[in-house]
DNA sequence: TCGTTCGAAATTTTT
DNA sequence: TTTCGAACGA
């Protein structure tokens, strides 16, 4: 999707072979380079396409589909084409449409893993104990449900948070594990051995609610295929070709799912094509298994492997910086990007600033300067590691009056008001949706509090019926207090009315009626806070989005799986987003702030996943740099406020890994050097660095060896340069010795416990263990 | 039942 | 620093 720009793009790859062909080649092959062409034309048998950043991956995928279609090898409905995001799916649809003419009536099996699975499940729902109308729960519902289970089991929610269990569930499901498959040492951990039982209970509850969570969509689909070979065979016959995008991001469940669907033929003949880039695998923490892509050749013996390495996006300097950094990782399939684009180009810049505020100021100034030079704000982006870093930029842009847009954040359908509205709709469509019922019985406030809800739930449980039915039953008795009884009676009556109207009314009208009649709008109107205006607009947006749906059911399916963030507005604005959400995008100018050890690479990743975590962070750095077409500007702050505490920081170890000849270093922070320390108890640098000096890791040695053999360059000495500027300490050798007593202006006296270049770990008498730059201390 | 107040926690998030 | 959630009191 790097290849966002529409097709006519000058990809002037030399077309070496096939010139003497008799037939004129179809138009869609024009402008493909030999490797891309090979990947498009090799349609029979398994194929692995390793596509580096900006090498035309999406173009290959779409052209390949176009090729299959125009050569009549398959009908659109016989091609299974999977992506991870709706955005990617949509883009592929569009582009295929352009290639083969919009005559092709969509591609019914082009979509995300989840939406395709949901589609299959709805068809065979009864085989996995669901009704075809099952609801899809999102994380929010999931947590609610888990909380109820925890309460039922008398588990202290403080000690064993529902979130944590949700995470474990997610991990199990990502690994394709049904309740019976979870290894006991894994499940026993939670709540003193109750984890396994909770998983069983949770699944039982889902069935009772006629619901599936995201993980289930895949997991139940796998179960369906395994337990019903005839159903699986049906899909084997149906799908003549399979294509998978971003294969490096697939998790075990998705892998199993694909394997099952590919089993229609002997592995060596399977028409499966996967496209991916092991260097861009950044979702390991969400269960993605890079191994899947590394293993492809053994899974599908005789698979053809094509590497796309010609980059059409970035300047040579940017590519060099990216390639050099990523070479520090071990366990890669190994690709090297190269480019035809202008020799060199602007150097990648690295700037050190005093604190995050100055970082925002500096970047803001630069943006205004580029803007004056005629660049669109749309062509610039700020990519951060974590969303808390965004705030400062937003504030700065507001003061400057620079337009900006934040990508990410809570997605549209995750917003409170939208979820409330959806809960009403879900309950109308599915009276058994207890989670929806609980969500809205008292929203807006109707005087139905905990105790009433408890009573309803107990009745529901004892009579074994959904909450809404239980409410009806209770209304016939004298148990409810008069006030509550009146409110509930009218609420139930309203739902009957809405359910009736749902049959005779357009969904978008229905939602407007519901919001009005339920008092939700009144609630928002009465709320004078700034947000309520926005909420009302979001609800309008919701009803607008519903206009294209004729049935409530169809809309609910769509919203659960497909609806993503607000459509990008057309205005000119700088984009602020996380590195994760930047994957697949490109900008002329990319700012990469916050390159400080602990922030990026994130301390937590390293603590939790060790070296693998560090390598994933490095891939994130690679993704970040390769987003830039013309200009990449990296920066680091010496001081950053984290959770309200000022922390001193050291430039990211990735800075040391940049190639000196492609990078220009400026050090704004040196002017304030003496103040570059933080206060407060630092927990981030408390432990000794688990990775020793970067200069001793095998990765570094290997990368360095690679570099030297490639072009005979010298050792990397960026760190030396930095040191020279900020400290006036000539060489690399540290002026301090282990165990030496030192003094720090802020932290007081301490003892050196670890030395890493010019970074010292010091055990302070009062302030605890901290990592500081040598320039901030003197001999004690 | 609802509003206030205090305390703990704090990435990244395609679905 | 901020935000969210649970406990407490009217």
CSV table of N, CA and C in Angstrom, one decimal, chain A residues 204-337:
chain,number,residue,atom,x,y,z
A,204,UNK,N,-18.7,-21.1,26.9
A,204,UNK,CA,-20.1,-21.5,27.1
A,204,UNK,C,-21.0,-20.3,27.1
A,205,UNK,N,-20.6,-19.2,27.8
A,205,UNK,CA,-21.3,-18.0,27.9
A,205,UNK,C,-21.5,-17.4,26.5
A,206,UNK,N,-20.5,-17.4,25.7
A,206,UNK,CA,-20.6,-16.9,24.3
A,206,UNK,C,-21.7,-17.7,23.5
A,207,UNK,N,-21.7,-19.0,23.6
A,207,UNK,CA,-22.7,-19.8,22.9
A,207,UNK,C,-24.1,-19.4,23.4
A,208,UNK,N,-24.2,-19.2,24.7
A,208,UNK,CA,-25.5,-18.8,25.3
A,208,UNK,C,-26.0,-17.5,24.8
A,209,UNK,N,-25.0,-16.6,24.6
A,209,UNK,CA,-25.3,-15.3,24.1
A,209,UNK,C,-25.5,-15.3,22.5
A,210,UNK,N,-25.2,-16.4,21.9
A,210,UNK,CA,-25.1,-16.5,20.5
A,210,UNK,C,-24.2,-15.5,19.9
A,211,UNK,N,-23.0,-15.6,20.5
A,211,UNK,CA,-22.0,-14.6,20.1
A,211,UNK,C,-20.6,-15.2,19.9
A,212,UNK,N,-19.8,-14.5,19.2
A,212,UNK,CA,-18.4,-14.9,18.9
A,212,UNK,C,-17.5,-13.7,19.1
A,213,UNK,N,-16.3,-13.9,19.7
A,213,UNK,CA,-15.4,-12.8,19.7
A,213,UNK,C,-14.5,-12.8,18.5
A,214,UNK,N,-13.6,-11.9,18.3
A,214,UNK,CA,-12.8,-11.8,17.1
A,214,UNK,C,-12.0,-13.1,17.0
A,215,UNK,N,-11.4,-13.6,18.0
A,215,UNK,CA,-10.6,-14.8,18.0
A,215,UNK,C,-11.4,-16.0,17.5
A,216,UNK,N,-12.6,-16.1,18.0
A,216,UNK,CA,-13.5,-17.2,17.7
A,216,UNK,C,-13.8,-17.3,16.2
A,217,UNK,N,-13.9,-16.1,15.5
A,217,UNK,CA,-14.2,-16.1,14.1
A,217,UNK,C,-13.2,-17.1,13.4
A,218,UNK,N,-12.0,-17.0,13.7
A,218,UNK,CA,-11.0,-17.9,13.1
A,218,UNK,C,-11.0,-19.3,13.7
A,219,UNK,N,-11.0,-19.3,15.0
A,219,UNK,CA,-10.9,-20.5,15.8
A,219,UNK,C,-12.1,-21.5,15.5
A,220,UNK,N,-13.3,-20.9,15.5
A,220,UNK,CA,-14.5,-21.7,15.2
A,220,UNK,C,-14.5,-22.2,13.7
A,221,UNK,N,-13.9,-21.3,12.9
A,221,UNK,CA,-13.9,-21.7,11.5
A,221,UNK,C,-12.9,-22.9,11.3
A,222,UNK,N,-11.8,-22.9,12.1
A,222,UNK,CA,-10.9,-24.0,12.0
A,222,UNK,C,-11.6,-25.3,12.5
A,223,UNK,N,-12.3,-25.1,13.6
A,223,UNK,CA,-13.0,-26.2,14.2
A,223,UNK,C,-14.0,-26.8,13.2
A,224,UNK,N,-14.7,-25.9,12.6
A,224,UNK,CA,-15.7,-26.2,11.6
A,224,UNK,C,-15.0,-27.1,10.5
A,225,UNK,N,-13.9,-26.6,10.0
A,225,UNK,CA,-13.2,-27.4,8.9
A,225,UNK,C,-12.7,-28.7,9.4
A,226,UNK,N,-12.2,-28.7,10.6
A,226,UNK,CA,-11.7,-30.0,11.1
A,226,UNK,C,-12.7,-31.0,11.3
A,227,UNK,N,-13.9,-30.6,11.9
A,227,UNK,CA,-14.9,-31.5,12.3
A,227,UNK,C,-15.8,-31.9,11.1
A,228,UNK,N,-15.8,-31.1,10.1
A,228,UNK,CA,-16.7,-31.4,9.0
A,228,UNK,C,-15.9,-31.4,7.6
A,229,UNK,N,-15.3,-32.5,7.3
A,229,UNK,CA,-14.5,-32.6,6.1
A,229,UNK,C,-15.2,-32.3,4.9
A,230,UNK,N,-16.5,-32.6,4.9
A,230,UNK,CA,-17.3,-32.3,3.7
A,230,UNK,C,-17.4,-30.8,3.4
A,231,UNK,N,-17.6,-30.0,4.5
A,231,UNK,CA,-17.7,-28.6,4.4
A,231,UNK,C,-16.3,-28.0,3.9
A,232,UNK,N,-15.3,-28.5,4.4
A,232,UNK,CA,-13.9,-28.1,4.0
A,232,UNK,C,-13.8,-28.4,2.5
A,233,UNK,N,-14.2,-29.6,2.1
A,233,UNK,CA,-14.0,-30.0,0.7
A,233,UNK,C,-14.8,-29.1,-0.2
A,234,UNK,N,-15.9,-28.6,0.3
A,234,UNK,CA,-16.7,-27.7,-0.5
A,234,UNK,C,-15.9,-26.4,-0.8
A,235,UNK,N,-15.1,-25.9,0.2
A,235,UNK,CA,-14.3,-24.8,-0.1
A,235,UNK,C,-13.1,-25.1,-0.9
A,236,UNK,N,-12.6,-26.3,-0.8
A,236,UNK,CA,-11.5,-26.7,-1.6
A,236,UNK,C,-11.9,-26.6,-3.1
A,237,UNK,N,-13.1,-27.1,-3.4
A,237,UNK,CA,-13.5,-27.0,-4.7
A,237,UNK,C,-13.7,-25.6,-5.2
A,238,UNK,N,-14.2,-24.8,-4.3
A,238,UNK,CA,-14.5,-23.4,-4.6
A,238,UNK,C,-13.3,-22.6,-4.9
A,239,UNK,N,-12.3,-22.7,-4.1
A,239,UNK,CA,-11.2,-21.7,-4.2
A,239,UNK,C,-10.1,-22.3,-5.1
A,240,UNK,N,-10.0,-21.8,-6.3
A,240,UNK,CA,-8.9,-22.3,-7.2
A,240,UNK,C,-7.6,-21.6,-6.9
A,241,UNK,N,-7.6,-20.4,-6.4
A,241,UNK,CA,-6.4,-19.6,-6.1
A,241,UNK,C,-6.5,-19.0,-4.8
A,242,UNK,N,-5.4,-19.0,-4.1
A,242,UNK,CA,-5.4,-18.3,-2.8
A,242,UNK,C,-4.2,-17.3,-2.8
A,243,UNK,N,-4.5,-16.1,-2.2
A,243,UNK,CA,-3.5,-15.1,-2.1
A,243,UNK,C,-3.5,-14.5,-0.7
A,244,UNK,N,-2.4,-14.3,-0.2
A,244,UNK,CA,-2.3,-13.7,1.2
A,244,UNK,C,-1.4,-12.5,1.2
A,245,UNK,N,-1.9,-11.4,1.7
A,245,UNK,CA,-1.1,-10.2,1.8
A,245,UNK,C,-0.4,-10.1,3.2
A,246,UNK,N,0.7,-9.5,3.4
A,246,UNK,CA,1.3,-9.3,4.7
A,246,UNK,C,1.4,-10.6,5.5
A,247,UNK,N,1.9,-11.6,4.8
A,247,UNK,CA,2.0,-12.9,5.4
A,247,UNK,C,2.8,-12.9,6.7
A,248,UNK,N,3.8,-12.0,6.8
A,248,UNK,CA,4.6,-12.0,8.0
A,248,UNK,C,3.8,-11.7,9.3
A,249,UNK,N,2.6,-11.1,9.1
A,249,UNK,CA,1.8,-10.8,10.3
A,249,UNK,C,0.8,-11.8,10.7
A,250,UNK,N,0.8,-13.0,10.0
A,250,UNK,CA,-0.2,-14.0,10.3
A,250,UNK,C,0.2,-14.7,11.6
A,251,UNK,N,-0.8,-15.0,12.4
A,251,UNK,CA,-0.6,-15.7,13.6
A,251,UNK,C,-0.9,-17.2,13.4
A,252,UNK,N,-0.7,-18.0,14.4
A,252,UNK,CA,-0.9,-19.4,14.3
A,252,UNK,C,-2.3,-19.8,13.8
A,253,UNK,N,-3.3,-19.2,14.4
A,253,UNK,CA,-4.6,-19.6,14.0
A,253,UNK,C,-4.9,-19.3,12.5
A,254,UNK,N,-4.4,-18.1,12.1
A,254,UNK,CA,-4.5,-17.8,10.6
A,254,UNK,C,-3.8,-18.7,9.8
A,255,UNK,N,-2.6,-19.2,10.3
A,255,UNK,CA,-1.8,-20.1,9.5
A,255,UNK,C,-2.5,-21.5,9.4
A,256,UNK,N,-3.1,-21.9,10.5
A,256,UNK,CA,-3.9,-23.2,10.4
A,256,UNK,C,-5.0,-23.1,9.5
A,257,UNK,N,-5.7,-22.0,9.5
A,257,UNK,CA,-6.8,-21.7,8.7
A,257,UNK,C,-6.4,-21.8,7.2
A,258,UNK,N,-5.3,-21.2,6.9
A,258,UNK,CA,-4.8,-21.2,5.5
A,258,UNK,C,-4.4,-22.6,5.1
A,259,UNK,N,-3.7,-23.3,6.0
A,259,UNK,CA,-3.3,-24.7,5.7
A,259,UNK,C,-4.5,-25.5,5.4
A,260,UNK,N,-5.5,-25.5,6.2
A,260,UNK,CA,-6.7,-26.3,6.0
A,260,UNK,C,-7.3,-26.0,4.6
A,261,UNK,N,-7.4,-24.7,4.3
A,261,UNK,CA,-8.0,-24.4,3.0
A,261,UNK,C,-7.1,-24.7,1.8
A,262,UNK,N,-5.8,-24.8,2.1
A,262,UNK,CA,-4.9,-25.2,1.0
A,262,UNK,C,-4.7,-26.7,0.7
A,263,UNK,N,-5.3,-27.4,1.6
A,263,UNK,CA,-5.2,-28.9,1.6
A,263,UNK,C,-5.9,-29.6,0.5
A,264,UNK,N,-6.6,-28.8,-0.3
A,264,UNK,CA,-7.4,-29.5,-1.4
A,264,UNK,C,-6.5,-30.1,-2.4
A,265,UNK,N,-5.2,-29.7,-2.5
A,265,UNK,CA,-4.3,-30.3,-3.4
A,265,UNK,C,-3.0,-30.7,-2.7
A,266,UNK,N,-2.2,-31.5,-3.3
A,266,UNK,CA,-0.9,-31.8,-2.6
A,266,UNK,C,-0.1,-30.5,-2.5
A,267,UNK,N,0.6,-30.4,-1.4
A,267,UNK,CA,1.2,-29.1,-1.0
A,267,UNK,C,2.0,-28.5,-2.1
A,268,UNK,N,2.7,-29.4,-2.9
A,268,UNK,CA,3.6,-28.9,-3.9
A,268,UNK,C,2.9,-28.3,-5.1
A,269,UNK,N,1.5,-28.5,-5.2
A,269,UNK,CA,0.8,-28.0,-6.3
A,269,UNK,C,-0.2,-26.9,-5.9
A,270,UNK,N,-0.2,-26.6,-4.6
A,270,UNK,CA,-1.2,-25.7,-4.1
A,270,UNK,C,-1.0,-24.3,-4.8
A,271,UNK,N,-2.1,-23.8,-5.3
A,271,UNK,CA,-2.1,-22.4,-5.9
A,271,UNK,C,-2.2,-21.4,-4.8
A,272,UNK,N,-1.2,-21.3,-4.0
A,272,UNK,CA,-1.2,-20.3,-2.9
A,272,UNK,C,0.0,-19.4,-3.1
A,273,UNK,N,-0.3,-18.1,-3.0
A,273,UNK,CA,0.7,-17.1,-3.1
A,273,UNK,C,0.7,-16.2,-1.9
A,274,UNK,N,1.8,-16.2,-1.2
A,274,UNK,CA,1.8,-15.3,0.0
A,274,UNK,C,2.9,-14.2,-0.3
A,275,UNK,N,2.5,-13.0,0.2
A,275,UNK,CA,3.4,-11.9,0.0
A,275,UNK,C,3.7,-11.3,1.3
A,276,UNK,N,4.9,-11.0,1.6
A,276,UNK,CA,5.3,-10.4,2.9
A,276,UNK,C,6.7,-9.9,2.9
A,277,UNK,N,7.0,-9.4,4.1
A,277,UNK,CA,8.4,-8.9,4.3
A,277,UNK,C,8.7,-9.2,5.8
A,278,UNK,N,9.6,-10.1,6.0
A,278,UNK,CA,10.0,-10.5,7.4
A,278,UNK,C,10.5,-9.3,8.1
A,279,UNK,N,11.1,-8.3,7.4
A,279,UNK,CA,11.7,-7.2,8.1
A,279,UNK,C,10.6,-6.2,8.5
A,280,UNK,N,9.4,-6.4,8.1
A,280,UNK,CA,8.3,-5.5,8.5
A,280,UNK,C,7.3,-6.2,9.5
A,281,UNK,N,7.8,-7.2,10.1
A,281,UNK,CA,6.9,-7.9,11.0
A,281,UNK,C,7.0,-7.2,12.4
A,282,UNK,N,5.9,-6.5,12.7
A,282,UNK,CA,5.9,-5.6,13.9
A,282,UNK,C,4.7,-6.0,14.8
A,283,UNK,N,4.1,-7.1,14.6
A,283,UNK,CA,3.0,-7.4,15.4
A,283,UNK,C,3.2,-8.7,16.2
A,284,UNK,N,4.5,-9.0,16.5
A,284,UNK,CA,4.8,-10.2,17.2
A,284,UNK,C,4.0,-10.2,18.6
A,285,UNK,N,3.9,-9.1,19.2
A,285,UNK,CA,3.3,-9.0,20.5
A,285,UNK,C,1.8,-9.2,20.4
A,286,UNK,N,1.3,-9.3,19.2
A,286,UNK,CA,-0.1,-9.6,19.0
A,286,UNK,C,-0.3,-11.1,18.5
A,287,UNK,N,0.8,-11.8,18.5
A,287,UNK,CA,0.7,-13.2,18.2
A,287,UNK,C,1.1,-13.6,16.8
A,288,UNK,N,1.6,-12.5,16.0
A,288,UNK,CA,2.1,-12.8,14.7
A,288,UNK,C,3.3,-13.7,14.8
A,289,UNK,N,3.4,-14.6,13.9
A,289,UNK,CA,4.6,-15.6,13.9
A,289,UNK,C,5.4,-15.4,12.6
A,290,UNK,N,6.5,-14.7,12.8
A,290,UNK,CA,7.4,-14.5,11.6
A,290,UNK,C,7.7,-15.9,11.0
A,291,UNK,N,7.8,-16.9,11.9
A,291,UNK,CA,8.1,-18.2,11.5
A,291,UNK,C,7.3,-18.7,10.3
A,292,UNK,N,6.0,-18.2,10.3
A,292,UNK,CA,5.1,-18.7,9.2
A,292,UNK,C,5.8,-18.4,7.8
A,293,UNK,N,6.3,-17.2,7.7
A,293,UNK,CA,6.9,-16.9,6.4
A,293,UNK,C,8.2,-17.6,6.2
A,294,UNK,N,9.0,-17.7,7.3
A,294,UNK,CA,10.3,-18.4,7.1
A,294,UNK,C,10.1,-19.9,6.8
A,295,UNK,N,8.9,-20.4,7.1
A,295,UNK,CA,8.6,-21.8,7.0
A,295,UNK,C,7.9,-22.2,5.7
A,296,UNK,N,7.6,-21.2,5.0
A,296,UNK,CA,6.7,-21.4,3.8
A,296,UNK,C,7.3,-22.4,2.8
A,297,UNK,N,8.6,-22.4,2.6
A,297,UNK,CA,9.2,-23.3,1.6
A,297,UNK,C,9.1,-24.7,2.1
A,298,UNK,N,9.1,-25.0,3.4
A,298,UNK,CA,9.0,-26.3,3.8
A,298,UNK,C,7.6,-26.8,3.9
A,299,UNK,N,6.7,-25.8,4.1
A,299,UNK,CA,5.3,-26.2,4.1
A,299,UNK,C,4.8,-26.5,2.7
A,300,UNK,N,5.3,-25.8,1.8
A,300,UNK,CA,4.9,-26.1,0.4
A,300,UNK,C,6.1,-26.4,-0.4
A,301,UNK,N,6.5,-27.6,-0.4
A,301,UNK,CA,7.8,-28.0,-1.1
A,301,UNK,C,7.8,-27.6,-2.5
A,302,UNK,N,8.9,-27.1,-3.0
A,302,UNK,CA,9.0,-26.8,-4.4
A,302,UNK,C,8.4,-25.4,-4.6
A,303,UNK,N,8.1,-24.7,-3.6
A,303,UNK,CA,7.6,-23.3,-3.7
A,303,UNK,C,8.6,-22.4,-4.4
A,304,UNK,N,8.1,-21.6,-5.3
A,304,UNK,CA,8.9,-20.6,-6.0
A,304,UNK,C,9.1,-19.4,-5.0
A,305,UNK,N,10.3,-18.9,-5.0
A,305,UNK,CA,10.5,-17.7,-4.1
A,305,UNK,C,11.0,-16.6,-5.0
A,306,UNK,N,10.3,-15.4,-4.9
A,306,UNK,CA,10.8,-14.3,-5.7
A,306,UNK,C,11.0,-13.1,-4.7
A,307,UNK,N,12.1,-12.5,-4.8
A,307,UNK,CA,12.4,-11.3,-4.0
A,307,UNK,C,12.2,-10.0,-4.8
A,308,UNK,N,11.5,-9.1,-4.2
A,308,UNK,CA,11.4,-7.8,-4.8
A,308,UNK,C,12.3,-6.9,-4.0
A,309,UNK,N,13.3,-6.4,-4.6
A,309,UNK,CA,14.2,-5.5,-3.8
A,309,UNK,C,14.4,-4.1,-4.4
A,310,UNK,N,13.8,-3.9,-5.6
A,310,UNK,CA,14.0,-2.6,-6.2
A,310,UNK,C,12.9,-1.7,-5.6
A,311,UNK,N,13.4,-0.7,-4.9
A,311,UNK,CA,12.6,0.2,-4.2
A,311,UNK,C,12.3,1.4,-5.1
A,312,UNK,N,11.0,1.8,-5.1
A,312,UNK,CA,10.6,2.9,-6.0
A,312,UNK,C,10.2,4.1,-5.2
A,313,UNK,N,10.6,4.1,-3.9
A,313,UNK,CA,10.0,5.1,-3.1
A,313,UNK,C,11.1,6.1,-2.6
A,314,UNK,N,12.1,5.6,-2.0
A,314,UNK,CA,13.0,6.5,-1.2
A,314,UNK,C,14.4,6.8,-1.9
A,315,UNK,N,15.0,7.8,-1.4
A,315,UNK,CA,16.3,8.1,-1.9
A,315,UNK,C,17.4,7.1,-1.4
A,316,UNK,N,18.5,7.1,-2.0
A,316,UNK,CA,19.6,6.2,-1.7
A,316,UNK,C,20.0,6.3,-0.2
A,317,UNK,N,20.1,7.5,0.3
A,317,UNK,CA,20.5,7.7,1.7
A,317,UNK,C,19.5,7.1,2.6
A,318,UNK,N,18.2,7.3,2.3
A,318,UNK,CA,17.2,6.8,3.2
A,318,UNK,C,17.3,5.2,3.2
A,319,UNK,N,17.4,4.7,2.0
A,319,UNK,CA,17.5,3.2,2.0
A,319,UNK,C,18.7,2.7,2.7
A,320,UNK,N,19.8,3.4,2.6
A,320,UNK,CA,21.0,3.0,3.2
A,320,UNK,C,20.8,3.0,4.7
A,321,UNK,N,20.2,4.0,5.2
A,321,UNK,CA,20.0,4.1,6.6
A,321,UNK,C,19.1,2.9,7.1
A,322,UNK,N,18.1,2.7,6.4
A,322,UNK,CA,17.1,1.6,6.7
A,322,UNK,C,17.8,0.2,6.6
A,323,UNK,N,18.5,0.0,5.5
A,323,UNK,CA,19.2,-1.3,5.4
A,323,UNK,C,20.3,-1.5,6.4
A,324,UNK,N,21.0,-0.5,6.8
A,324,UNK,CA,22.0,-0.7,7.7
A,324,UNK,C,21.5,-1.0,9.1
A,325,UNK,N,20.4,-0.3,9.5
A,325,UNK,CA,19.8,-0.6,10.8
A,325,UNK,C,19.3,-2.1,10.8
A,326,UNK,N,18.5,-2.4,9.8
A,326,UNK,CA,17.9,-3.7,9.8
A,326,UNK,C,18.9,-4.9,9.7
A,327,UNK,N,20.1,-4.6,9.2
A,327,UNK,CA,21.1,-5.6,9.1
A,327,UNK,C,21.6,-6.1,10.5
A,328,UNK,N,21.3,-5.3,11.5
A,328,UNK,CA,21.7,-5.7,12.9
A,328,UNK,C,20.8,-6.8,13.4
A,329,UNK,N,19.7,-7.1,12.7
A,329,UNK,CA,18.9,-8.2,13.2
A,329,UNK,C,19.4,-9.5,12.7
A,330,UNK,N,19.2,-10.5,13.5
A,330,UNK,CA,19.5,-11.9,13.1
A,330,UNK,C,18.2,-12.5,12.6
A,331,UNK,N,18.3,-13.7,12.1
A,331,UNK,CA,17.2,-14.4,11.7
A,331,UNK,C,16.3,-13.7,10.7
A,332,UNK,N,16.9,-13.2,9.6
A,332,UNK,CA,16.2,-12.6,8.6
A,332,UNK,C,16.3,-13.4,7.3
A,333,UNK,N,15.4,-13.3,6.4
A,333,UNK,CA,15.5,-14.0,5.1
A,333,UNK,C,16.6,-13.2,4.3
A,334,UNK,N,16.8,-12.0,4.6
A,334,UNK,CA,17.9,-11.3,4.0
A,334,UNK,C,17.5,-10.7,2.6
A,335,UNK,N,17.2,-9.4,2.6
A,335,UNK,CA,17.0,-8.7,1.3
A,335,UNK,C,17.8,-7.5,1.4
A,336,UNK,N,18.2,-6.9,0.3
A,336,UNK,CA,18.8,-5.6,0.3
A,336,UNK,C,18.0,-4.7,-0.6
A,337,UNK,N,17.6,-3.6,-0.2
A,337,UNK,CA,16.8,-2.7,-1.1
A,337,UNK,C,17.8,-1.9,-1.9
